[in-house]
Amino acid sequence: MGLVKLTIDGNEVQVPKGTMVLEAAEQIGIHIPRLCYDPDLSNVGACRLCIVEIEGMRNLPASCVTEVREGMVVRTDTPAVMEARKTVLELLLANHPVDCLTCEKLGECTLSQYCYEYGIIKSPFIGEKHTYELETDNPYIVRDMNKCILCGRCIRACAEITGKNIIDFSYRGFNTRVAPFGDTPLGESECIYCGNCVAFCPVGALSEKQMLHLGRRWNLKKVKTTCTFCATGCTFD
Ligand code: FES
């Protein structure tokens, strides 16, 4: 496989052809904010938080779906990039509950982490907000679709990690939501409750039921355990 040389924030980096700009930056220790990207999932470029400036391009491309090219010159932290990322976060926050103090994901929410880093206290955009009921109709997973940012990581985790296709985007526009086929409750779907969707959710939209109100993540001790759900006996940390 051929190598491609490019410059990111003044640093030269050489990576295999086909590498995405975000991944090339990672190799030299430059973290580009991301919400829909995960190295274990396919790239979809949904959230636009990973935008960067590339010399010769008039728009700000999403670095997780932009392949490196020979001689490319990338800037990840120009005023235009920072301002645009801030707007992306503010738009997400415009339709997201700010009940962070009682949210199960406090301390592990990627959205709140980036809002902190970009100095966003509240969204300047005012509009209609979702008012979905909390979904607790199954024994293992609690879904709060008011907190969903439509990054699609749960959908890809279900399809690409678990090998199922239980959930997908339903409806359109403002009403778009993640749901099992036909918008049936999760408890009536063929979900096997593997928990991958919960593990890949970057916000508090999905939680493990048995973890609710057990305590803050930093109060809990992680231990190695063997899942007995199926006959495989996978071991987890
Ligand atoms: Fe690149 Fe979401 S992380 S678009």
CSV table of C-alpha atoms and ligand atoms in Angstrom, one decimal:
chain,number,residue,atom,x,y,z
A,1,MET,CA,0.0,0.0,0.0
A,2,GLY,CA,1.4,3.4,-1.0
A,3,LEU,CA,2.1,6.1,1.5
A,4,VAL,CA,0.9,9.7,1.4
A,5,LYS,CA,2.7,12.7,2.9
A,6,LEU,CA,0.7,15.6,4.1
A,7,THR,CA,1.0,18.5,6.6
A,8,ILE,CA,-1.3,19.0,9.6
A,9,ASP,CA,-1.0,22.1,11.7
A,10,GLY,CA,2.5,22.5,10.4
A,11,ASN,CA,3.6,18.9,11.2
A,12,GLU,CA,4.5,16.5,8.4
A,13,VAL,CA,2.9,13.1,8.6
A,14,GLN,CA,3.1,10.1,6.3
A,15,VAL,CA,0.2,7.6,6.4
A,16,PRO,CA,-1.1,4.8,4.2
A,17,LYS,CA,-3.2,5.8,1.2
A,18,GLY,CA,-6.9,5.7,2.1
A,19,THR,CA,-6.4,7.0,5.7
A,20,MET,CA,-8.9,9.7,6.7
A,21,VAL,CA,-7.5,13.1,7.8
A,22,LEU,CA,-8.9,12.7,11.3
A,23,GLU,CA,-7.0,9.4,11.7
A,24,ALA,CA,-3.8,10.9,10.2
A,25,ALA,CA,-4.0,13.8,12.8
A,26,GLU,CA,-4.5,11.2,15.6
A,27,GLN,CA,-1.2,9.6,14.6
A,28,ILE,CA,0.7,12.8,15.4
A,29,GLY,CA,-1.2,13.4,18.6
A,30,ILE,CA,-3.7,16.0,17.3
A,31,HIS,CA,-7.2,15.2,18.6
A,32,ILE,CA,-10.0,16.4,16.3
A,33,PRO,CA,-13.3,16.6,18.1
A,34,ARG,CA,-15.8,13.9,16.9
A,35,LEU,CA,-19.2,12.6,17.9
A,36,CYS,CA,-20.3,10.2,15.2
A,37,TYR,CA,-16.8,8.8,14.5
A,38,ASP,CA,-15.5,5.6,16.2
A,39,PRO,CA,-12.5,3.7,15.0
A,40,ASP,CA,-14.4,0.4,15.4
A,41,LEU,CA,-17.3,1.5,13.2
A,42,SER,CA,-17.7,2.7,9.5
A,43,ASN,CA,-17.4,6.4,8.9
A,44,VAL,CA,-20.6,8.3,7.9
A,45,GLY,CA,-19.7,12.0,8.5
A,46,ALA,CA,-23.0,12.7,10.2
A,47,CYS,CA,-22.2,15.2,13.0
A,48,ARG,CA,-19.8,17.6,11.2
A,49,LEU,CA,-17.9,18.4,14.4
A,50,CYS,CA,-14.7,17.1,13.0
A,51,ILE,CA,-14.5,19.8,10.3
A,52,VAL,CA,-11.1,21.2,9.3
A,53,GLU,CA,-9.6,23.7,6.8
A,54,ILE,CA,-7.8,22.2,3.8
A,55,GLU,CA,-5.8,24.5,1.5
A,56,GLY,CA,-7.5,24.9,-1.8
A,57,MET,CA,-11.0,23.9,-0.6
A,58,ARG,CA,-13.6,26.6,0.0
A,59,ASN,CA,-15.8,24.6,2.4
A,60,LEU,CA,-14.8,23.0,5.7
A,61,PRO,CA,-14.8,19.2,5.1
A,62,ALA,CA,-15.5,16.6,7.7
A,63,SER,CA,-12.1,15.1,8.4
A,64,CYS,CA,-13.5,11.6,9.3
A,65,VAL,CA,-14.7,11.1,5.8
A,66,THR,CA,-12.0,13.0,3.9
A,67,GLU,CA,-9.2,10.9,2.6
A,68,VAL,CA,-5.6,12.2,2.8
A,69,ARG,CA,-4.0,13.3,-0.5
A,70,GLU,CA,-0.3,13.8,-1.3
A,71,GLY,CA,0.8,17.3,-0.4
A,72,MET,CA,-2.4,18.2,1.5
A,73,VAL,CA,-2.2,21.1,3.9
A,74,VAL,CA,-4.6,20.8,6.8
A,75,ARG,CA,-5.4,23.2,9.7
A,76,THR,CA,-7.5,21.9,12.5
A,77,ASP,CA,-7.7,25.0,14.8
A,78,THR,CA,-8.2,28.1,12.7
A,79,PRO,CA,-10.8,30.7,13.9
A,80,ALA,CA,-13.2,29.7,11.2
A,81,VAL,CA,-12.9,26.0,12.2
A,82,MET,CA,-13.4,26.7,15.9
A,83,GLU,CA,-16.3,29.0,15.2
A,84,ALA,CA,-18.0,26.5,13.0
A,85,ARG,CA,-17.5,23.7,15.5
A,86,LYS,CA,-19.0,25.9,18.2
A,87,THR,CA,-22.1,26.4,16.1
A,88,VAL,CA,-22.4,22.7,15.5
A,89,LEU,CA,-22.4,22.1,19.3
A,90,GLU,CA,-24.8,25.0,19.9
A,91,LEU,CA,-27.2,23.6,17.3
A,92,LEU,CA,-27.1,20.2,18.9
A,93,LEU,CA,-27.6,21.7,22.3
A,94,ALA,CA,-30.7,23.6,21.0
A,95,ASN,CA,-32.7,20.4,21.1
A,96,HIS,CA,-31.0,18.5,23.9
A,97,PRO,CA,-32.0,18.5,27.6
A,98,VAL,CA,-29.6,20.2,29.9
A,99,ASP,CA,-30.4,18.0,32.9
A,100,CYS,CA,-26.7,17.1,33.2
A,101,LEU,CA,-26.7,17.1,37.0
A,102,THR,CA,-29.1,14.1,37.1
A,103,CYS,CA,-28.0,12.5,33.8
A,104,GLU,CA,-26.7,8.9,34.1
A,105,LYS,CA,-23.9,9.8,31.6
A,106,LEU,CA,-22.5,12.7,33.7
A,107,GLY,CA,-18.7,12.5,33.5
A,108,GLU,CA,-18.8,10.4,30.4
A,109,CYS,CA,-20.9,12.4,28.0
A,110,THR,CA,-18.9,13.4,24.9
A,111,LEU,CA,-21.2,16.3,24.1
A,112,SER,CA,-20.9,17.8,27.5
A,113,GLN,CA,-17.1,17.4,27.3
A,114,TYR,CA,-16.9,19.3,24.0
A,115,CYS,CA,-19.3,22.0,25.3
A,116,TYR,CA,-16.9,22.4,28.2
A,117,GLU,CA,-13.9,22.7,26.0
A,118,TYR,CA,-15.6,25.2,23.6
A,119,GLY,CA,-17.0,27.3,26.5
A,120,ILE,CA,-20.7,26.7,25.7
A,121,ILE,CA,-23.1,27.2,28.6
A,122,LYS,CA,-26.3,27.2,26.6
A,123,SER,CA,-27.5,27.4,23.1
A,124,PRO,CA,-28.3,30.7,21.5
A,125,PHE,CA,-30.8,29.0,19.2
A,126,ILE,CA,-34.3,28.7,20.4
A,127,GLY,CA,-36.8,26.3,18.8
A,128,GLU,CA,-39.0,23.3,19.3
A,129,LYS,CA,-37.7,20.5,21.5
A,130,HIS,CA,-38.5,16.9,21.4
A,131,THR,CA,-40.7,15.6,24.2
A,132,TYR,CA,-40.4,11.8,23.8
A,133,GLU,CA,-41.5,9.5,26.7
A,134,LEU,CA,-38.7,7.7,28.4
A,135,GLU,CA,-38.7,4.1,27.0
A,136,THR,CA,-38.4,1.6,29.8
A,137,ASP,CA,-40.4,-1.2,28.3
A,138,ASN,CA,-37.7,-3.8,28.2
A,139,PRO,CA,-35.6,-5.4,31.0
A,140,TYR,CA,-32.2,-4.1,30.0
A,141,ILE,CA,-32.0,-0.8,28.1
A,142,VAL,CA,-33.5,2.6,28.9
A,143,ARG,CA,-33.9,4.9,25.9
A,144,ASP,CA,-34.2,8.6,26.2
A,145,MET,CA,-34.6,9.8,22.7
A,146,ASN,CA,-34.8,13.4,23.8
A,147,LYS,CA,-31.0,13.1,24.3
A,148,CYS,CA,-30.3,11.4,21.1
A,149,ILE,CA,-28.0,13.4,18.8
A,150,LEU,CA,-28.6,11.2,15.7
A,151,CYS,CA,-25.0,10.3,15.3
A,152,GLY,CA,-26.0,6.8,14.3
A,153,ARG,CA,-23.3,5.0,16.3
A,154,CYS,CA,-25.9,2.7,18.0
A,155,ILE,CA,-27.2,1.7,14.5
A,156,ARG,CA,-23.7,0.9,13.2
A,157,ALA,CA,-22.8,-0.9,16.4
A,158,CYS,CA,-25.9,-3.1,16.1
A,159,ALA,CA,-25.2,-3.9,12.4
A,160,GLU,CA,-21.4,-4.0,12.3
A,161,ILE,CA,-20.4,-5.3,15.8
A,162,THR,CA,-23.4,-7.4,16.8
A,163,GLY,CA,-24.3,-8.4,13.3
A,164,LYS,CA,-27.9,-7.5,13.7
A,165,ASN,CA,-30.0,-4.7,12.1
A,166,ILE,CA,-32.5,-4.1,14.8
A,167,ILE,CA,-32.5,-0.3,14.8
A,168,ASP,CA,-32.3,2.4,12.1
A,169,PHE,CA,-33.4,6.0,11.5
A,170,SER,CA,-37.1,6.3,11.3
A,171,TYR,CA,-39.2,9.3,10.1
A,172,ARG,CA,-37.6,12.4,8.6
A,173,GLY,CA,-36.4,15.9,9.5
A,174,PHE,CA,-37.2,17.1,13.0
A,175,ASN,CA,-39.1,13.8,13.7
A,176,THR,CA,-36.1,11.6,12.8
A,177,ARG,CA,-35.4,9.1,15.6
A,178,VAL,CA,-33.6,5.9,16.1
A,179,ALA,CA,-36.0,3.0,16.5
A,180,PRO,CA,-36.5,-0.7,15.7
A,181,PHE,CA,-38.1,-1.5,12.3
A,182,GLY,CA,-41.7,-0.1,12.2
A,183,ASP,CA,-41.0,2.0,15.3
A,184,THR,CA,-42.0,-0.9,17.6
A,185,PRO,CA,-40.8,-0.7,21.2
A,186,LEU,CA,-37.4,-2.3,21.7
A,187,GLY,CA,-39.0,-5.0,23.9
A,188,GLU,CA,-41.1,-6.2,21.0
A,189,SER,CA,-38.2,-6.2,18.5
A,190,GLU,CA,-35.6,-9.0,18.0
A,191,CYS,CA,-33.0,-7.1,20.1
A,192,ILE,CA,-30.7,-9.5,21.9
A,193,TYR,CA,-29.7,-6.9,24.5
A,194,CYS,CA,-26.0,-7.3,23.9
A,195,GLY,CA,-25.5,-3.7,25.0
A,196,ASN,CA,-23.3,-2.6,22.1
A,197,CYS,CA,-25.7,0.2,21.3
A,198,VAL,CA,-25.4,1.5,24.9
A,199,ALA,CA,-21.6,1.2,24.9
A,200,PHE,CA,-21.2,3.2,21.6
A,201,CYS,CA,-23.7,6.0,22.6
A,202,PRO,CA,-21.7,9.2,23.2
A,203,VAL,CA,-24.5,10.8,25.2
A,204,GLY,CA,-27.2,9.8,27.7
A,205,ALA,CA,-29.7,8.6,25.2
A,206,LEU,CA,-29.1,4.9,26.0
A,207,SER,CA,-28.4,3.5,29.5
A,208,GLU,CA,-28.2,0.1,31.1
A,209,LYS,CA,-31.3,-0.4,33.3
A,210,GLN,CA,-29.5,-2.2,36.0
A,211,MET,CA,-26.9,0.6,36.3
A,212,LEU,CA,-29.6,3.3,36.9
A,213,HIS,CA,-29.0,5.2,40.1
A,214,LEU,CA,-26.3,2.7,41.2
A,215,GLY,CA,-23.9,5.7,41.5
A,216,ARG,CA,-21.7,7.8,39.4
A,217,ARG,CA,-19.3,6.1,37.1
A,218,TRP,CA,-16.3,7.2,39.0
A,219,ASN,CA,-17.8,5.6,42.2
A,220,LEU,CA,-18.1,2.2,40.6
A,221,LYS,CA,-15.4,-0.4,40.4
A,222,LYS,CA,-14.9,-2.2,37.1
A,223,VAL,CA,-14.1,-5.9,37.3
A,224,LYS,CA,-13.5,-8.6,34.8
A,225,THR,CA,-16.6,-10.6,34.1
A,226,THR,CA,-17.9,-13.3,31.8
A,227,CYS,CA,-21.1,-12.7,30.0
A,228,THR,CA,-23.5,-15.7,30.3
A,229,PHE,CA,-26.1,-14.4,27.9
A,230,CYS,CA,-25.2,-16.9,25.2
A,231,ALA,CA,-23.0,-20.0,25.1
A,232,THR,CA,-19.9,-18.1,23.9
A,233,GLY,CA,-18.8,-16.8,27.3
A,234,CYS,CA,-17.1,-13.5,26.3
A,235,THR,CA,-15.0,-11.9,28.9
A,236,PHE,CA,-15.2,-8.1,29.5
A,237,ASP,CA,-13.5,-5.5,31.6
B,1,FES,FE1,-16.7,13.4,11.5
B,1,FES,FE2,-19.0,13.3,13.0
B,1,FES,S1,-17.0,12.9,13.6
B,1,FES,S2,-18.7,14.1,11.0
